[in-house]
mmCIF file of N, CA and C in Angstrom:
data_model
loop_
_atom_site.group_PDB
_atom_site.id
_atom_site.type_symbol
_atom_site.label_atom_id
_atom_site.label_comp_id
_atom_site.label_asym_id
_atom_site.label_seq_id
_atom_site.Cartn_x
_atom_site.Cartn_y
_atom_site.Cartn_z
ATOM 1 N N MET A 253 -9.840 4.582 -18.228
ATOM 2 C CA MET A 253 -9.135 4.972 -16.649
ATOM 3 C C MET A 253 -9.720 4.380 -15.584
ATOM 4 N N SER A 254 -8.834 3.260 -14.304
ATOM 5 C CA SER A 254 -8.812 3.087 -13.239
ATOM 6 C C SER A 254 -9.031 4.100 -12.489
ATOM 7 N N ASP A 255 -9.568 3.444 -11.215
ATOM 8 C CA ASP A 255 -9.542 4.905 -10.006
ATOM 9 C C ASP A 255 -8.048 4.878 -9.077
ATOM 10 N N PHE A 256 -7.712 3.575 -9.370
ATOM 11 C CA PHE A 256 -6.410 3.953 -8.751
ATOM 12 C C PHE A 256 -5.008 3.425 -9.832
ATOM 13 N N GLU A 257 -4.171 3.481 -9.962
ATOM 14 C CA GLU A 257 -2.690 3.849 -10.725
ATOM 15 C C GLU A 257 -1.717 2.190 -9.782
ATOM 16 N N LEU A 258 -0.801 1.712 -9.757
ATOM 17 C CA LEU A 258 0.450 0.983 -9.486
ATOM 18 C C LEU A 258 1.880 0.927 -9.687
ATOM 19 N N VAL A 259 2.135 2.185 -9.892
ATOM 20 C CA VAL A 259 2.924 2.597 -10.726
ATOM 21 C C VAL A 259 4.513 1.783 -10.482
ATOM 22 N N GLU A 260 5.159 0.932 -10.829
ATOM 23 C CA GLU A 260 6.676 0.926 -10.238
ATOM 24 C C GLU A 260 7.332 1.539 -10.778
ATOM 25 N N GLU A 261 8.072 2.301 -10.097
ATOM 26 C CA GLU A 261 9.357 3.550 -10.165
ATOM 27 C C GLU A 261 10.622 3.350 -11.230
ATOM 28 N N GLY A 262 11.627 1.260 -9.862
ATOM 29 C CA GLY A 262 12.203 1.205 -9.791
ATOM 30 C C GLY A 262 13.052 0.567 -8.946
ATOM 31 N N ASP A 263 13.961 -0.416 -8.777
ATOM 32 C CA ASP A 263 14.240 -0.574 -7.437
ATOM 33 C C ASP A 263 13.845 -0.998 -6.396
ATOM 34 N N GLY A 264 12.322 -1.999 -6.587
ATOM 35 C CA GLY A 264 11.803 -1.913 -5.769
ATOM 36 C C GLY A 264 10.494 -1.043 -5.059
ATOM 37 N N ARG A 265 10.906 -0.023 -5.936
ATOM 38 C CA ARG A 265 10.280 1.271 -5.638
ATOM 39 C C ARG A 265 8.706 1.683 -6.528
ATOM 40 N N PHE A 266 7.557 1.718 -5.643
ATOM 41 C CA PHE A 266 6.505 2.352 -6.124
ATOM 42 C C PHE A 266 5.999 2.962 -5.534
ATOM 43 N N ALA A 267 4.797 3.826 -6.367
ATOM 44 C CA ALA A 267 3.822 3.891 -6.220
ATOM 45 C C ALA A 267 2.503 4.732 -7.014
ATOM 46 N N VAL A 268 1.407 4.714 -5.767
ATOM 47 C CA VAL A 268 0.079 4.122 -5.733
ATOM 48 C C VAL A 268 -0.476 5.647 -5.514
ATOM 49 N N ARG A 269 -1.549 5.740 -6.483
ATOM 50 C CA ARG A 269 -2.154 7.116 -6.806
ATOM 51 C C ARG A 269 -4.274 6.867 -7.230
ATOM 52 N N GLY A 270 -4.685 7.727 -6.527
ATOM 53 C CA GLY A 270 -5.828 7.398 -7.579
ATOM 54 C C GLY A 270 -6.644 6.986 -5.939
ATOM 55 N N ALA A 271 -7.335 5.914 -5.981
ATOM 56 C CA ALA A 271 -7.826 6.173 -4.564
ATOM 57 C C ALA A 271 -7.306 4.479 -4.305
ATOM 58 N N MET A 272 -7.486 4.639 -2.440
ATOM 59 C CA MET A 272 -7.033 3.950 -1.612
ATOM 60 C C MET A 272 -8.231 3.255 -0.871
ATOM 61 N N SER A 273 -9.326 2.302 -1.634
ATOM 62 C CA SER A 273 -10.770 1.864 -0.819
ATOM 63 C C SER A 273 -10.752 0.396 -0.693
ATOM 64 N N PHE A 274 -12.470 0.744 -0.354
ATOM 65 C CA PHE A 274 -13.105 -0.204 -0.431
ATOM 66 C C PHE A 274 -13.425 -0.353 -1.947
ATOM 67 N N ALA A 275 -13.585 0.219 -2.869
ATOM 68 C CA ALA A 275 -14.208 0.046 -4.240
ATOM 69 C C ALA A 275 -12.546 -0.411 -4.855
ATOM 70 N N THR A 276 -11.673 -0.378 -4.575
ATOM 71 C CA THR A 276 -10.558 -0.288 -5.265
ATOM 72 C C THR A 276 -9.469 -2.054 -5.032
ATOM 73 N N ALA A 277 -9.660 -1.525 -2.855
ATOM 74 C CA ALA A 277 -8.682 -3.101 -2.742
ATOM 75 C C ALA A 277 -8.254 -3.683 -2.976
ATOM 76 N N ASN A 278 -9.281 -4.847 -3.714
ATOM 77 C CA ASN A 278 -8.848 -6.012 -3.572
ATOM 78 C C ASN A 278 -8.045 -5.448 -4.231
ATOM 79 N N ALA A 279 -8.544 -4.688 -6.287
ATOM 80 C CA ALA A 279 -7.662 -5.139 -7.011
ATOM 81 C C ALA A 279 -6.742 -4.448 -7.408
ATOM 82 N N LEU A 280 -5.586 -4.082 -5.727
ATOM 83 C CA LEU A 280 -4.847 -3.407 -5.677
ATOM 84 C C LEU A 280 -4.058 -4.020 -5.389
ATOM 85 N N LEU A 281 -4.417 -4.612 -4.899
ATOM 86 C CA LEU A 281 -3.878 -6.587 -3.777
ATOM 87 C C LEU A 281 -3.491 -7.567 -5.209
ATOM 88 N N ARG A 282 -4.288 -7.986 -5.711
ATOM 89 C CA ARG A 282 -3.921 -8.586 -6.999
ATOM 90 C C ARG A 282 -2.893 -8.311 -7.889
ATOM 91 N N LYS A 283 -2.613 -6.565 -8.167
ATOM 92 C CA LYS A 283 -1.681 -6.207 -8.909
ATOM 93 C C LYS A 283 -0.177 -6.276 -7.881
ATOM 94 N N SER A 284 -0.561 -6.245 -6.770
ATOM 95 C CA SER A 284 0.540 -5.882 -6.153
ATOM 96 C C SER A 284 1.522 -7.084 -6.142
ATOM 97 N N GLU A 285 1.084 -7.702 -5.602
ATOM 98 C CA GLU A 285 1.262 -9.983 -5.152
ATOM 99 C C GLU A 285 2.566 -10.161 -6.182
ATOM 100 N N SER A 286 2.602 -10.254 -7.708
ATOM 101 C CA SER A 286 3.416 -10.690 -8.445
ATOM 102 C C SER A 286 4.173 -9.327 -8.516
ATOM 103 N N LEU A 287 4.172 -8.302 -8.578
ATOM 104 C CA LEU A 287 5.008 -7.058 -8.927
ATOM 105 C C LEU A 287 5.841 -7.272 -7.688
ATOM 106 N N PHE A 288 5.648 -7.589 -6.384
ATOM 107 C CA PHE A 288 5.999 -7.151 -4.601
ATOM 108 C C PHE A 288 6.893 -8.007 -4.519
ATOM 109 N N ALA A 289 6.616 -9.303 -4.873
ATOM 110 C CA ALA A 289 6.798 -10.662 -4.444
ATOM 111 C C ALA A 289 8.548 -11.072 -5.365
ATOM 112 N N ARG A 290 8.595 -10.217 -6.458
ATOM 113 C CA ARG A 290 10.134 -9.803 -7.536
ATOM 114 C C ARG A 290 11.393 -9.217 -6.529
ATOM 115 N N HIS A 291 10.810 -8.826 -5.553
ATOM 116 C CA HIS A 291 11.302 -8.325 -4.804
ATOM 117 C C HIS A 291 11.940 -8.362 -2.968
ATOM 118 N N GLU A 292 13.253 -8.092 -2.281
ATOM 119 C CA GLU A 292 13.426 -8.081 -1.277
ATOM 120 C C GLU A 292 12.568 -6.935 -0.264
ATOM 121 N N SER A 293 12.810 -5.546 -1.317
ATOM 122 C CA SER A 293 13.127 -4.687 -0.370
ATOM 123 C C SER A 293 12.077 -3.745 -1.364
ATOM 124 N N LEU A 294 10.976 -3.196 -0.310
ATOM 125 C CA LEU A 294 10.362 -2.238 -1.144
ATOM 126 C C LEU A 294 9.808 -1.206 -0.268
ATOM 127 N N VAL A 295 9.871 -0.533 -1.002
ATOM 128 C CA VAL A 295 9.512 1.480 -0.301
ATOM 129 C C VAL A 295 8.206 1.829 -1.572
ATOM 130 N N ILE A 296 6.859 1.744 -1.056
ATOM 131 C CA ILE A 296 5.986 1.858 -1.634
ATOM 132 C C ILE A 296 5.133 3.778 -0.979
ATOM 133 N N ASP A 297 5.066 4.885 -1.626
ATOM 134 C CA ASP A 297 5.484 6.033 -1.865
ATOM 135 C C ASP A 297 3.323 5.791 -2.335
ATOM 136 N N LEU A 298 3.059 6.225 -0.959
ATOM 137 C CA LEU A 298 1.177 6.799 -1.225
ATOM 138 C C LEU A 298 1.200 8.302 -1.202
ATOM 139 N N SER A 299 1.526 9.182 -1.435
ATOM 140 C CA SER A 299 1.937 10.546 -1.612
ATOM 141 C C SER A 299 0.316 10.878 -2.481
ATOM 142 N N GLY A 300 0.478 10.106 -3.643
ATOM 143 C CA GLY A 300 -0.604 10.053 -4.556
ATOM 144 C C GLY A 300 -2.113 9.951 -4.187
ATOM 145 N N VAL A 301 -2.170 8.601 -3.639
ATOM 146 C CA VAL A 301 -3.124 8.730 -2.973
ATOM 147 C C VAL A 301 -4.400 9.748 -2.289
ATOM 148 N N ASN A 302 -5.525 9.814 -3.271
ATOM 149 C CA ASN A 302 -6.169 11.009 -3.608
ATOM 150 C C ASN A 302 -7.676 10.490 -2.294
ATOM 151 N N LYS A 303 -8.229 9.215 -1.804
ATOM 152 C CA LYS A 303 -9.104 9.016 -0.528
ATOM 153 C C LYS A 303 -8.554 7.937 -0.305
ATOM 154 N N SER A 304 -8.975 7.630 0.269
ATOM 155 C CA SER A 304 -8.534 5.716 1.242
ATOM 156 C C SER A 304 -8.987 5.421 2.440
ATOM 157 N N ASP A 305 -9.710 4.994 2.628
ATOM 158 C CA ASP A 305 -10.037 4.667 3.809
ATOM 159 C C ASP A 305 -9.798 3.583 4.295
ATOM 160 N N SER A 306 -10.798 2.803 5.355
ATOM 161 C CA SER A 306 -10.294 1.330 5.990
ATOM 162 C C SER A 306 -9.655 0.648 5.494
ATOM 163 N N ALA A 307 -10.284 0.418 4.501
ATOM 164 C CA ALA A 307 -9.426 -0.794 3.475
ATOM 165 C C ALA A 307 -8.080 -0.522 2.860
ATOM 166 N N GLY A 308 -7.868 0.819 2.883
ATOM 167 C CA GLY A 308 -6.932 1.367 1.804
ATOM 168 C C GLY A 308 -6.215 0.608 2.909
ATOM 169 N N LEU A 309 -5.756 1.480 4.591
ATOM 170 C CA LEU A 309 -4.701 0.416 5.733
ATOM 171 C C LEU A 309 -4.904 -0.582 6.243
ATOM 172 N N ALA A 310 -5.911 -1.319 6.039
ATOM 173 C CA ALA A 310 -6.289 -3.407 5.829
ATOM 174 C C ALA A 310 -4.996 -3.715 4.493
ATOM 175 N N LEU A 311 -4.631 -2.457 3.840
ATOM 176 C CA LEU A 311 -3.989 -2.922 2.311
ATOM 177 C C LEU A 311 -2.995 -3.060 3.322
ATOM 178 N N ILE A 312 -2.492 -1.833 4.116
ATOM 179 C CA ILE A 312 -1.069 -1.966 3.865
ATOM 180 C C ILE A 312 -1.106 -2.729 5.071
ATOM 181 N N VAL A 313 -1.426 -2.977 5.768
ATOM 182 C CA VAL A 313 -2.268 -4.603 6.717
ATOM 183 C C VAL A 313 -1.398 -5.402 6.375
ATOM 184 N N GLU A 314 -2.201 -6.055 4.792
ATOM 185 C CA GLU A 314 -1.240 -6.771 4.569
ATOM 186 C C GLU A 314 -0.214 -7.223 3.863
ATOM 187 N N TRP A 315 0.356 -5.864 3.150
ATOM 188 C CA TRP A 315 1.452 -6.051 2.447
ATOM 189 C C TRP A 315 2.271 -5.907 3.758
ATOM 190 N N LYS A 316 2.478 -5.440 4.541
ATOM 191 C CA LYS A 316 3.179 -5.574 5.168
ATOM 192 C C LYS A 316 3.437 -7.213 6.510
ATOM 193 N N SER A 317 2.176 -7.149 5.887
ATOM 194 C CA SER A 317 2.548 -9.002 6.639
ATOM 195 C C SER A 317 2.865 -10.185 4.886
ATOM 196 N N GLN A 318 2.262 -9.974 3.996
ATOM 197 C CA GLN A 318 2.995 -10.771 2.781
ATOM 198 C C GLN A 318 4.521 -10.319 3.107
ATOM 199 N N ALA A 319 4.606 -8.925 3.503
ATOM 200 C CA ALA A 319 6.542 -8.725 2.919
ATOM 201 C C ALA A 319 7.617 -9.511 4.149
ATOM 202 N N ALA A 320 6.351 -9.907 5.459
ATOM 203 C CA ALA A 320 7.370 -9.969 7.021
ATOM 204 C C ALA A 320 7.187 -11.872 5.900
ATOM 205 N N SER A 321 6.232 -12.192 5.629
ATOM 206 C CA SER A 321 5.631 -13.679 5.564
ATOM 207 C C SER A 321 7.089 -13.972 4.502
ATOM 208 N N ARG A 322 8.083 -13.688 3.808
ATOM 209 C CA ARG A 322 9.374 -13.835 3.097
ATOM 210 C C ARG A 322 10.251 -13.321 3.019
ATOM 211 N N ASN A 323 10.039 -12.746 4.267
ATOM 212 C CA ASN A 323 11.401 -11.703 4.724
ATOM 213 C C ASN A 323 11.702 -10.926 4.709
ATOM 214 N N ALA A 324 10.885 -9.984 3.281
ATOM 215 C CA ALA A 324 11.216 -9.320 2.545
ATOM 216 C C ALA A 324 11.582 -7.486 3.627
ATOM 217 N N ALA A 325 11.728 -6.200 3.074
ATOM 218 C CA ALA A 325 11.412 -5.169 4.131
ATOM 219 C C ALA A 325 10.784 -4.344 3.197
ATOM 220 N N ILE A 326 9.353 -3.664 4.289
ATOM 221 C CA ILE A 326 9.145 -2.585 3.648
ATOM 222 C C ILE A 326 8.163 -1.357 3.939
ATOM 223 N N SER A 327 8.445 0.059 3.412
ATOM 224 C CA SER A 327 8.322 0.883 4.037
ATOM 225 C C SER A 327 7.823 1.656 2.895
ATOM 226 N N ILE A 328 6.654 1.808 4.205
ATOM 227 C CA ILE A 328 5.777 3.015 3.679
ATOM 228 C C ILE A 328 5.508 4.433 4.374
ATOM 229 N N GLU A 329 5.478 4.900 2.692
ATOM 230 C CA GLU A 329 6.033 6.322 2.959
ATOM 231 C C GLU A 329 4.630 7.850 2.460
ATOM 232 N N GLY A 330 4.238 8.995 3.265
ATOM 233 C CA GLY A 330 3.360 10.328 2.563
ATOM 234 C C GLY A 330 2.317 9.380 2.448
ATOM 235 N N VAL A 331 1.762 8.475 3.790
ATOM 236 C CA VAL A 331 -0.261 8.157 4.465
ATOM 237 C C VAL A 331 -0.249 9.748 4.721
ATOM 238 N N PRO A 332 -1.248 8.512 3.748
ATOM 239 C CA PRO A 332 -2.186 10.513 3.431
ATOM 240 C C PRO A 332 -3.084 10.488 4.731
ATOM 241 N N GLU A 333 -3.531 11.544 5.543
ATOM 242 C CA GLU A 333 -3.772 12.210 6.792
ATOM 243 C C GLU A 333 -4.941 11.587 7.628
ATOM 244 N N THR A 334 -6.390 11.095 6.346
ATOM 245 C CA THR A 334 -7.656 10.046 5.846
ATOM 246 C C THR A 334 -6.837 8.431 7.344
ATOM 247 N N MET A 335 -6.117 8.826 6.285
ATOM 248 C CA MET A 335 -5.284 6.827 6.412
ATOM 249 C C MET A 335 -5.221 6.503 7.998
ATOM 250 N N VAL A 336 -4.009 7.858 8.014
ATOM 251 C CA VAL A 336 -3.467 8.450 9.332
ATOM 252 C C VAL A 336 -3.599 8.274 10.701
ATOM 253 N N ALA A 337 -5.703 9.197 9.959
ATOM 254 C CA ALA A 337 -6.772 9.454 11.585
ATOM 255 C C ALA A 337 -7.429 8.343 11.947
ATOM 256 N N ILE A 338 -7.434 6.971 10.378
ATOM 257 C CA ILE A 338 -8.483 6.270 11.237
ATOM 258 C C ILE A 338 -7.524 5.009 11.481
ATOM 259 N N ALA A 339 -6.245 4.971 11.621
ATOM 260 C CA ALA A 339 -4.422 4.373 12.227
ATOM 261 C C ALA A 339 -4.920 4.834 13.560
ATOM 262 N N LYS A 340 -5.077 5.920 13.381
ATOM 263 C CA LYS A 340 -5.228 6.739 15.698
ATOM 264 C C LYS A 340 -6.361 5.764 16.411
ATOM 265 N N THR A 341 -7.249 6.293 15.643
ATOM 266 C CA THR A 341 -8.982 5.783 16.053
ATOM 267 C C THR A 341 -8.630 4.031 16.573
ATOM 268 N N SER A 342 -8.470 3.332 15.536
ATOM 269 C CA SER A 342 -8.056 2.427 15.649
ATOM 270 C C SER A 342 -6.789 1.408 16.487
ATOM 271 N N GLU A 343 -6.102 2.938 17.071
ATOM 272 C CA GLU A 343 -4.892 2.379 17.956
ATOM 273 C C GLU A 343 -4.188 1.378 17.436
ATOM 274 N N VAL A 344 -3.555 2.109 16.012
ATOM 275 C CA VAL A 344 -2.882 1.079 15.195
ATOM 276 C C VAL A 344 -1.316 1.606 13.996
ATOM 277 N N GLU A 345 -1.208 2.905 15.042
ATOM 278 C CA GLU A 345 -0.877 3.887 13.667
ATOM 279 C C GLU A 345 0.935 3.344 14.119
ATOM 280 N N ASP A 346 1.344 2.355 14.723
ATOM 281 C CA ASP A 346 2.316 1.990 15.644
ATOM 282 C C ASP A 346 2.695 0.891 13.594
ATOM 283 N N LEU A 347 1.513 0.932 13.220
ATOM 284 C CA LEU A 347 1.767 -0.026 11.737
ATOM 285 C C LEU A 347 2.223 0.679 10.455
ATOM 286 N N LEU A 348 1.909 1.730 10.109
ATOM 287 C CA LEU A 348 1.787 2.734 9.501
ATOM 288 C C LEU A 348 3.638 3.378 9.969
#
């Protein structure tokens, strides 16, 4: 089993479970690109994330950038407190 799961739940809704960290961010990005590209509206639920760091936050920024480049709506739910704290420290909490 990998350190993360990216689960498509239907209608542009996805759940991330496990780690969103330096160890998994690149693989998560690669897996998400083809899945997310098929949707005009995305909801990404992070409530199942049990490990996160600044790479996880950078991944959210990248997802938002990719969505904006193709005029897709994106919403992030259940952001882990660790990631919120990093965003506040970096003064980018408005990106969440």
